[in-house]
Short mmCIF file of C-alpha atoms and ligand atoms in Angstrom, two decimals:
data_model
loop_
_atom_site.label_atom_id
_atom_site.label_comp_id
_atom_site.label_asym_id
_atom_site.label_seq_id
_atom_site.Cartn_x
_atom_site.Cartn_y
_atom_site.Cartn_z
CA MET N 1 145.02 -34.00 164.02
CA LYS N 2 147.33 -31.12 164.77
CA LYS N 3 147.43 -28.48 162.02
CA SER N 4 151.20 -28.81 161.57
CA ARG N 5 151.02 -32.61 161.17
CA ARG N 6 148.17 -32.38 158.64
CA LYS N 7 150.16 -29.74 156.72
CA PHE N 8 153.19 -32.07 156.76
CA LEU N 9 151.13 -35.03 155.44
CA GLU N 10 149.49 -32.93 152.70
CA THR N 11 152.87 -31.63 151.51
CA SER N 12 154.46 -35.08 151.71
CA LEU N 13 151.67 -36.69 149.76
CA ALA N 14 151.96 -34.03 147.08
CA LEU N 15 155.63 -34.81 146.81
CA GLY N 16 154.99 -38.55 146.82
CA LEU N 17 157.02 -39.03 149.99
CA VAL N 18 154.54 -40.93 152.15
CA PRO N 19 154.49 -44.61 151.36
CA ILE N 20 151.05 -45.97 150.51
CA ILE N 21 150.33 -48.75 152.93
CA ASP N 22 149.01 -51.82 151.16
CA ALA N 23 146.90 -54.02 153.40
CA SER N 24 147.64 -57.18 151.37
CA PRO N 25 150.30 -59.46 152.86
CA LEU N 26 153.81 -58.85 151.52
CA LYS N 27 155.17 -61.55 149.27
CA SER N 28 158.73 -62.28 150.37
CA LEU N 29 161.15 -62.35 147.47
CA ALA N 30 163.95 -63.62 149.69
CA PRO N 31 164.13 -67.40 149.37
CA THR N 32 163.90 -69.34 152.62
CA LYS N 33 167.13 -70.98 153.74
CA GLU N 34 165.95 -74.56 153.55
CA SER N 35 163.13 -76.19 151.72
CA THR N 36 160.62 -78.02 153.91
CA GLU N 37 160.20 -80.93 151.50
CA LYS N 38 163.45 -82.76 150.82
CA LEU N 39 163.71 -83.75 147.18
CA LYS N 40 165.61 -86.49 145.43
CA ILE N 41 166.95 -84.69 142.38
CA LEU N 42 168.44 -86.30 139.28
CA ILE N 43 170.52 -84.05 137.03
CA LEU N 44 171.25 -85.21 133.49
CA GLY N 45 174.62 -83.46 133.24
CA GLY N 46 175.78 -81.50 136.26
CA THR N 47 179.55 -81.09 135.85
CA SER N 48 180.11 -78.20 133.47
CA PHE N 49 178.74 -74.67 134.13
CA LEU N 50 175.12 -74.57 135.28
CA GLY N 51 175.13 -78.00 136.92
CA PRO N 52 177.63 -77.43 139.73
CA HIS N 53 175.72 -74.31 140.89
CA GLN N 54 172.42 -76.24 140.91
CA ILE N 55 174.07 -79.01 142.95
CA ALA N 56 175.63 -76.60 145.49
CA TYR N 57 172.31 -74.83 146.08
CA ALA N 58 170.25 -78.06 146.17
CA LEU N 59 172.57 -79.57 148.83
CA ASP N 60 172.45 -76.33 150.79
CA ARG N 61 168.67 -76.61 150.87
CA GLY N 62 168.81 -80.16 152.17
CA HIS N 63 168.03 -82.05 148.95
CA GLU N 64 169.72 -85.25 147.70
CA VAL N 65 171.34 -85.17 144.27
CA SER N 66 172.31 -87.78 141.67
CA ILE N 67 174.00 -86.82 138.40
CA PHE N 68 174.25 -88.72 135.13
CA THR N 69 177.24 -88.03 132.81
CA ARG N 70 179.86 -89.86 130.77
CA GLY N 71 182.36 -89.02 133.54
CA LYS N 72 184.48 -87.03 131.10
CA THR N 73 183.95 -83.40 132.13
CA ILE N 74 185.94 -82.48 135.22
CA PRO N 75 184.02 -79.90 137.32
CA LYS N 76 185.93 -76.66 137.72
CA VAL N 77 183.47 -74.87 139.98
CA HIS N 78 182.26 -76.18 143.34
CA PRO N 79 184.51 -79.27 143.13
CA GLU N 80 183.83 -79.83 146.84
CA VAL N 81 180.20 -80.83 146.29
CA PHE N 82 180.86 -83.89 144.15
CA SER N 83 181.86 -86.14 147.06
CA ARG N 84 178.39 -85.50 148.53
CA ILE N 85 176.33 -86.72 145.58
CA GLU N 86 175.70 -89.90 143.61
CA GLN N 87 177.54 -89.94 140.29
CA LEU N 88 175.94 -92.22 137.70
CA VAL N 89 177.87 -92.97 134.53
CA GLY N 90 176.45 -93.70 131.06
CA ASP N 91 175.93 -92.00 127.73
CA ARG N 92 172.82 -90.26 126.46
CA GLU N 93 173.70 -91.52 123.01
CA ASP N 94 173.44 -95.22 123.75
CA ASN N 95 173.68 -96.18 127.42
CA LEU N 96 170.96 -95.24 129.93
CA GLU N 97 171.29 -98.42 132.04
CA ALA N 98 172.25 -96.53 135.23
CA LEU N 99 168.89 -94.68 135.12
CA LYS N 100 166.71 -97.80 134.97
CA ASN N 101 164.60 -99.03 137.88
CA ARG N 102 165.35 -96.02 140.09
CA LYS N 103 163.11 -93.37 141.67
CA TRP N 104 163.63 -89.60 141.99
CA ASP N 105 161.20 -86.80 142.66
CA VAL N 106 162.41 -84.59 139.86
CA VAL N 107 164.84 -84.60 136.96
CA ILE N 108 166.71 -81.63 135.42
CA ASP N 109 167.76 -82.17 131.82
CA ASN N 110 170.77 -79.87 131.31
CA SER N 111 172.72 -82.00 128.88
CA GLY N 112 170.11 -82.20 126.10
CA ARG N 113 172.03 -81.77 122.84
CA LYS N 114 169.70 -83.83 120.60
CA THR N 115 165.91 -84.11 120.57
CA LYS N 116 166.22 -87.90 120.66
CA TRP N 117 168.21 -87.74 123.90
CA THR N 118 165.36 -85.90 125.61
CA GLU N 119 162.72 -88.19 124.07
CA ASP N 120 164.58 -91.26 125.34
CA THR N 121 165.15 -90.04 128.88
CA ALA N 122 161.64 -88.61 129.21
CA LYS N 123 160.13 -91.97 128.12
CA LEU N 124 162.45 -93.92 130.38
CA LEU N 125 161.82 -91.72 133.43
CA VAL N 126 158.11 -90.99 133.05
CA ASP N 127 157.12 -93.45 135.82
CA GLN N 128 160.24 -92.91 137.86
CA VAL N 129 160.09 -89.15 138.52
CA ASP N 130 157.26 -86.69 139.13
CA TYR N 131 158.56 -83.60 137.23
CA TYR N 132 160.83 -83.14 134.22
CA LEU N 133 162.63 -79.79 134.00
CA TYR N 134 164.09 -79.19 130.57
CA THR N 135 166.85 -76.55 130.23
CA SER N 136 166.01 -74.91 126.94
CA SER N 137 167.18 -71.54 125.53
CA ILE N 138 165.80 -68.29 124.15
CA SER N 139 167.17 -69.55 120.83
CA VAL N 140 163.76 -71.23 120.39
CA TYR N 141 162.68 -67.70 119.35
CA TYR N 142 165.21 -67.42 116.51
CA PRO N 143 165.09 -65.39 114.29
CA PHE N 144 164.54 -62.65 116.83
CA THR N 145 162.33 -60.44 114.66
CA GLY N 146 159.11 -58.74 115.75
CA GLU N 147 158.14 -57.52 119.21
CA ASP N 148 156.68 -60.40 121.21
CA PHE N 149 159.36 -62.26 123.14
CA SER N 150 157.03 -63.69 125.79
CA GLU N 151 156.61 -67.42 126.30
CA LYS N 152 153.60 -67.27 123.95
CA ARG N 153 155.76 -66.60 120.90
CA THR N 154 155.69 -69.26 118.17
CA LEU N 155 158.82 -71.45 118.27
CA VAL N 156 161.24 -72.22 115.48
CA THR N 157 160.66 -75.84 114.41
CA GLU N 158 162.04 -75.90 110.88
CA ILE N 159 165.27 -74.90 109.13
CA PRO N 160 164.48 -72.85 106.02
CA SER N 161 166.33 -73.49 102.79
CA GLY N 162 168.74 -71.01 101.17
CA ILE N 163 170.48 -69.88 104.39
CA THR N 164 174.15 -69.37 105.24
CA GLU N 165 176.21 -71.89 107.24
CA GLU N 166 176.21 -69.55 110.21
CA GLU N 167 172.45 -69.13 110.11
CA ARG N 168 172.04 -72.92 109.78
CA PHE N 169 174.01 -73.43 112.99
CA THR N 170 171.78 -71.02 114.91
CA TYR N 171 168.62 -72.50 113.40
CA GLU N 172 169.72 -76.06 114.27
CA TYR N 173 170.27 -75.18 117.90
CA GLY N 174 166.91 -73.36 118.16
CA VAL N 175 165.02 -76.17 116.46
CA MET N 176 166.71 -78.79 118.64
CA LYS N 177 165.76 -76.91 121.79
CA ALA N 178 162.17 -76.32 120.60
CA THR N 179 161.58 -79.92 119.57
CA SER N 180 163.19 -81.15 122.83
CA GLU N 181 160.71 -78.99 124.74
CA MET N 182 157.92 -80.64 122.73
CA ALA N 183 159.26 -84.09 123.50
CA THR N 184 159.22 -83.24 127.24
CA LEU N 185 155.65 -81.99 127.05
CA ASP N 186 154.50 -84.96 124.93
CA VAL N 187 155.73 -87.48 127.50
CA PHE N 188 155.24 -85.64 130.82
CA GLY N 189 152.27 -83.44 129.85
CA PRO N 190 151.99 -79.74 130.81
CA GLU N 191 151.19 -80.53 134.48
CA ARG N 192 154.50 -82.28 135.06
CA SER N 193 156.83 -80.37 132.75
CA ILE N 194 158.90 -77.31 133.58
CA ILE N 195 160.62 -75.57 130.67
CA VAL N 196 163.20 -72.83 131.36
CA ARG N 197 164.54 -70.75 128.47
CA PRO N 198 167.68 -68.93 129.65
CA THR N 199 169.24 -66.01 127.87
CA LEU N 200 173.06 -65.74 127.85
CA ILE N 201 174.29 -67.26 131.10
CA VAL N 202 177.26 -65.53 132.82
CA GLY N 203 179.31 -66.00 135.97
CA PRO N 204 181.84 -68.36 137.56
CA GLY N 205 182.54 -71.39 135.38
CA ASP N 206 181.46 -69.79 132.06
CA ARG N 207 182.81 -71.88 129.20
CA THR N 208 182.64 -68.89 126.84
CA ASP N 209 184.58 -65.64 126.95
CA ARG N 210 181.50 -63.48 126.32
CA PHE N 211 181.22 -61.93 129.78
CA PRO N 212 184.90 -62.41 130.82
CA TYR N 213 185.79 -60.34 127.75
CA TRP N 214 184.19 -57.26 129.30
CA LEU N 215 185.90 -57.75 132.64
CA ALA N 216 189.31 -58.23 131.02
CA ARG N 217 188.73 -55.35 128.63
CA ILE N 218 187.69 -52.88 131.29
CA GLU N 219 190.46 -53.97 133.62
CA LEU N 220 193.00 -53.24 130.83
CA GLY N 221 191.64 -49.71 130.44
CA GLY N 222 192.27 -47.25 127.59
CA GLU N 223 189.92 -46.56 124.68
CA ILE N 224 187.11 -49.06 124.66
CA ILE N 225 184.64 -49.59 121.85
CA ILE N 226 181.01 -49.79 122.88
CA PRO N 227 179.14 -51.22 119.96
CA GLY N 228 175.59 -50.13 119.17
CA ASP N 229 173.35 -47.37 120.46
CA ARG N 230 173.81 -46.14 123.99
CA ASP N 231 170.19 -46.99 124.74
CA GLU N 232 170.11 -50.52 123.40
CA VAL N 233 169.33 -53.07 126.08
CA VAL N 234 171.49 -55.90 127.33
CA GLN N 235 170.23 -59.13 128.84
CA TYR N 236 172.13 -61.81 130.70
CA ILE N 237 171.55 -64.03 133.72
CA ASP N 238 173.94 -64.84 136.53
CA VAL N 239 174.37 -68.61 136.55
CA ARG N 240 173.71 -68.67 140.31
CA ASP N 241 170.42 -66.76 140.01
CA LEU N 242 169.32 -69.19 137.30
CA ALA N 243 170.47 -72.37 139.09
CA GLU N 244 168.92 -71.38 142.41
CA TRP N 245 165.62 -70.35 140.82
CA MET N 246 165.43 -73.66 138.91
CA ILE N 247 165.75 -75.61 142.17
CA ARG N 248 163.00 -73.43 143.71
CA LEU N 249 160.74 -74.02 140.73
CA LEU N 250 161.10 -77.72 141.47
CA GLU N 251 160.45 -77.25 145.17
CA ASN N 252 157.29 -75.32 144.24
CA LYS N 253 156.24 -77.88 141.58
CA ALA N 254 155.79 -74.85 139.32
CA ALA N 255 154.94 -76.60 136.06
CA GLY N 256 155.03 -74.23 133.05
CA THR N 257 157.31 -72.45 130.64
CA TYR N 258 159.52 -69.55 131.66
CA ASN N 259 162.04 -67.23 130.02
CA GLY N 260 165.06 -67.06 132.32
CA SER N 261 166.52 -63.63 131.65
CA GLY N 262 167.76 -60.67 133.60
CA PRO N 263 168.27 -58.13 134.90
CA GLY N 264 164.93 -57.08 136.40
CA PHE N 265 164.91 -53.78 134.54
CA PRO N 266 165.90 -52.65 131.01
CA MET N 267 169.66 -52.25 131.37
CA THR N 268 171.25 -50.18 128.60
CA THR N 269 174.62 -51.01 127.08
CA ASN N 270 176.02 -47.92 128.76
CA ALA N 271 174.68 -48.86 132.17
CA PHE N 272 176.16 -52.34 131.72
CA VAL N 273 179.66 -51.06 130.93
CA HIS N 274 179.61 -48.41 133.64
CA GLY N 275 178.23 -51.00 136.07
CA ILE N 276 181.22 -53.25 135.42
CA HIS N 277 183.66 -50.38 135.57
CA ALA N 278 182.44 -49.56 139.07
CA SER N 279 184.44 -52.59 140.24
CA TYR N 280 187.67 -51.42 138.61
CA SER N 281 189.92 -48.37 138.86
CA SER N 282 191.48 -48.52 135.40
CA PRO N 283 191.38 -45.26 133.40
CA VAL N 284 189.00 -45.78 130.46
CA LYS N 285 187.51 -43.78 127.64
CA TYR N 286 184.51 -45.13 125.81
CA VAL N 287 183.96 -44.79 122.09
CA GLN N 288 180.39 -45.51 121.07
CA ILE N 289 180.12 -46.96 117.53
CA ASP N 290 176.52 -47.15 116.41
CA ASP N 291 177.05 -47.72 112.69
CA VAL N 292 175.82 -51.30 112.24
CA ASP N 293 177.39 -51.70 108.78
CA PHE N 294 180.76 -50.58 110.08
CA LEU N 295 180.52 -52.94 113.05
CA ARG N 296 179.59 -55.84 110.88
CA GLU N 297 182.32 -55.17 108.30
CA ASN N 298 184.84 -55.22 111.16
CA GLY N 299 183.58 -58.45 112.68
CA LEU N 300 182.16 -56.62 115.71
CA PHE N 301 178.65 -57.94 115.68
CA ALA N 302 178.91 -60.38 118.50
CA ILE N 303 180.56 -58.86 121.56
CA GLN N 304 177.89 -60.40 123.69
CA PRO N 305 175.84 -59.81 125.71
CA TRP N 306 175.65 -57.05 123.11
CA VAL N 307 173.81 -58.02 120.08
CA ILE N 308 174.13 -55.73 117.12
CA GLN N 309 170.82 -54.74 115.67
CA LEU N 310 170.81 -56.99 112.60
CA PRO N 311 167.15 -57.83 111.88
CA GLU N 312 167.47 -61.48 112.91
CA TYR N 313 169.08 -60.59 116.25
CA ALA N 314 167.19 -57.37 117.08
CA GLY N 315 164.99 -58.97 119.74
CA MET N 316 167.58 -61.20 121.36
CA SER N 317 167.90 -58.93 124.39
CA LYS N 318 164.18 -58.39 124.75
CA SER N 319 162.96 -61.62 126.22
CA ASP N 320 160.04 -60.95 128.55
CA ASN N 321 160.82 -62.16 132.07
CA GLN N 322 157.55 -61.23 133.83
CA ARG N 323 156.43 -64.85 134.25
CA ALA N 324 159.79 -65.74 135.73
CA LEU N 325 159.65 -62.78 138.13
CA ASP N 326 156.17 -63.87 139.21
CA ALA N 327 157.59 -67.36 139.81
CA GLY N 328 160.33 -66.10 142.11
CA LEU N 329 163.35 -65.36 139.90
CA THR N 330 165.60 -62.90 141.74
CA PHE N 331 168.77 -61.14 140.62
CA ARG N 332 172.11 -60.42 142.22
CA PRO N 333 173.42 -56.95 141.45
CA LEU N 334 175.89 -56.72 138.54
CA SER N 335 178.67 -55.92 141.01
CA GLU N 336 178.27 -59.37 142.63
CA THR N 337 178.37 -61.06 139.24
CA VAL N 338 181.57 -59.14 138.41
CA ALA N 339 183.19 -59.96 141.76
CA ALA N 340 182.49 -63.69 141.57
CA THR N 341 183.44 -63.98 137.91
CA ARG N 342 186.67 -62.05 138.53
CA ALA N 343 187.60 -64.26 141.50
CA TRP N 344 187.00 -67.39 139.39
CA TRP N 345 188.80 -65.94 136.33
CA TYR N 346 192.00 -65.48 138.32
CA SER N 347 191.70 -68.82 140.15
CA GLU N 348 193.34 -72.12 139.22
CA ALA N 349 190.08 -73.12 137.55
CA VAL N 350 191.03 -70.97 134.54
CA PRO N 351 194.25 -71.83 132.67
CA GLN N 352 196.67 -68.94 132.10
CA GLU N 353 196.45 -69.72 128.36
CA ARG N 354 192.76 -68.75 128.35
CA ARG N 355 193.51 -65.46 130.12
CA ASP N 356 196.34 -64.69 127.68
CA ASN N 357 194.22 -65.60 124.72
CA ILE N 358 191.47 -63.12 125.48
CA LEU N 359 194.06 -60.31 125.58
CA ALA N 360 196.25 -61.22 122.69
CA GLY N 361 195.23 -64.51 121.04
CA GLU N 362 194.54 -64.95 117.38
CA GLY N 363 191.35 -63.12 116.48
CA SER N 364 191.29 -61.38 119.89
CA LEU N 365 189.18 -58.26 119.63
CA MET N 366 191.52 -56.42 122.00
CA GLN N 367 194.34 -56.97 119.51
CA ARG N 368 192.29 -55.45 116.70
CA GLU N 369 190.57 -52.69 118.65
CA ALA N 370 193.11 -49.87 118.11
CA GLU N 371 193.12 -50.59 114.39
CA ILE N 372 189.30 -50.58 114.25
CA LEU N 373 189.22 -47.29 116.13
CA LYS N 374 191.64 -45.78 113.67
CA LYS N 375 189.45 -46.91 110.76
CA TRP N 376 186.35 -45.57 112.54
CA ARG N 377 187.93 -42.16 113.01
CA SER N 378 189.10 -41.89 109.43
CA SER N 379 185.68 -43.01 108.11
CA ARG N 380 184.12 -40.16 110.15
CA ARG N 381 186.43 -37.65 108.51
CA ASP N 382 185.40 -38.67 104.99
N1 NAP R 401 175.68 -71.02 128.32
C1 NAP R 401 174.64 -70.27 127.95
O1 NAP R 401 174.74 -69.05 127.81
C2 NAP R 401 173.29 -70.94 127.71
C3 NAP R 401 172.23 -70.14 127.32
C4 NAP R 401 170.96 -70.74 127.16
C5 NAP R 401 170.81 -72.08 127.38
N2 NAP R 401 171.90 -72.87 127.74
C6 NAP R 401 171.69 -74.29 128.01
O2 NAP R 401 171.97 -74.52 129.34
C7 NAP R 401 172.31 -75.91 129.55
C8 NAP R 401 173.41 -75.93 130.53
O3 NAP R 401 174.62 -76.50 130.07
P1 NAP R 401 175.85 -76.80 131.00
O4 NAP R 401 176.94 -77.35 130.12
O5 NAP R 401 176.15 -75.62 131.81
O6 NAP R 401 175.25 -77.96 131.93
P2 NAP R 401 175.96 -78.93 132.97
O7 NAP R 401 174.89 -79.82 133.54
O8 NAP R 401 176.81 -78.19 133.96
O9 NAP R 401 176.97 -79.81 132.06
C9 NAP R 401 176.66 -80.51 130.87
C10 NAP R 401 176.89 -81.97 131.10
O10 NAP R 401 176.57 -82.79 130.02
C11 NAP R 401 177.31 -84.01 130.16
N3 NAP R 401 177.25 -84.75 128.90
C12 NAP R 401 177.71 -84.30 127.69
N4 NAP R 401 177.52 -85.23 126.73
C13 NAP R 401 176.91 -86.29 127.37
C14 NAP R 401 176.42 -87.56 126.94
N5 NAP R 401 176.58 -87.98 125.65
N6 NAP R 401 175.86 -88.38 127.84
C15 NAP R 401 175.73 -87.99 129.13
N7 NAP R 401 176.15 -86.79 129.60
C16 NAP R 401 176.74 -85.96 128.73
C17 NAP R 401 178.68 -83.50 130.57
O11 NAP R 401 179.44 -84.46 131.28
P3 NAP R 401 180.41 -85.50 130.50
O12 NAP R 401 181.17 -84.69 129.50
O13 NAP R 401 181.29 -86.09 131.57
O14 NAP R 401 179.50 -86.48 129.88
C18 NAP R 401 178.29 -82.36 131.52
O15 NAP R 401 178.15 -82.82 132.85
C19 NAP R 401 172.51 -76.48 128.13
O16 NAP R 401 171.37 -77.25 127.85
C20 NAP R 401 172.56 -75.26 127.23
O17 NAP R 401 172.06 -75.54 125.96
C21 NAP R 401 173.12 -72.31 127.91
#
């Protein structure tokens, strides 16, 4: 080797500039366009938020889709896909007739709101489908105390006594999701069950104003409260990343339990806000308020995906997504989530009343923000 080239390599290695060539084959993270095996997919639900994105992706990958709903919810995202699927009507409460004597390869249970609903459909479908995917939630980890938020964590299965109404509501949801997971596993066994535990889902079609709040707030500009420490982490998942990954888990027959959370790195609250602001040109000034008592007293503990560091919520943004990453979960950049959510927010799918409400409706944080800032400043002077 020429002296100059060796010198260059030595210097580059010292600076860490020369890539280390790994002889093992590269695992492609980019999903293939179409799946080779065409699946017949049944979705219990399918017309609200997550469902339409699952349907759009499944059809795009060449699968066949049936949905089962009461026929009440009118889909507001991907309305074009519904003429291309089978729409079965019934009620998980008391009418599963349309599901009897049929065959599918896999079922996705999105609409589980009661443990009994999942028990009933799992028992009914056990010989009619190969895999049961239950859409659970990270709420199975409530209260979010301690450090381990991997899939191995013990689940909440009982509601303790002596709790507040608000705590009861959170417990009930967590227990319902945990016991529904158990019902799935009891009937289908671990080899034929797929459990996905999403964190807060965001993106086009969101029925909550949690993520739209931040877009509307930053678009408005001015002084913006950022609650909590600047280094606290934020977790969320783009509904399209979640929906698409769930379909791929089914294609791969990837039985198991997975946390479905993003992004793929610890994103701080500051990075999250600045990341959103990169899509806007409004003049803004951020005011970081890290006094948890002050935030709580002023009703500011739930501007999600922020979660104020009350002991029972401290770990809510720390769910461990390594298993999901290993199983092919990929993430769009925040800018894409912002762009798609913004396009949907200003489309006919969202009534003007909802847009007005976030800015100035009763209890709107934006209405109260200037007042809270004033209080914050005067409390700092004391
Ligand atoms: N949003 C979040 O941040 C978040 C976070 C973690 C987990 N999750 C979980 O993610 C799942 C996704 O929910 P999604 O609403 O987006 O799902 P979806 O599949 O888009 O819609 C829910 C469906 O349930 C149907 N449904 C409601 N009651 C029914 C009944 N009695 N019988 C039959 N069908 C019924 C609705 O249609 P009809 O009204 O026409 O019946 C609707 O199609 C839920 O299990 C939720 O707990 C959500």
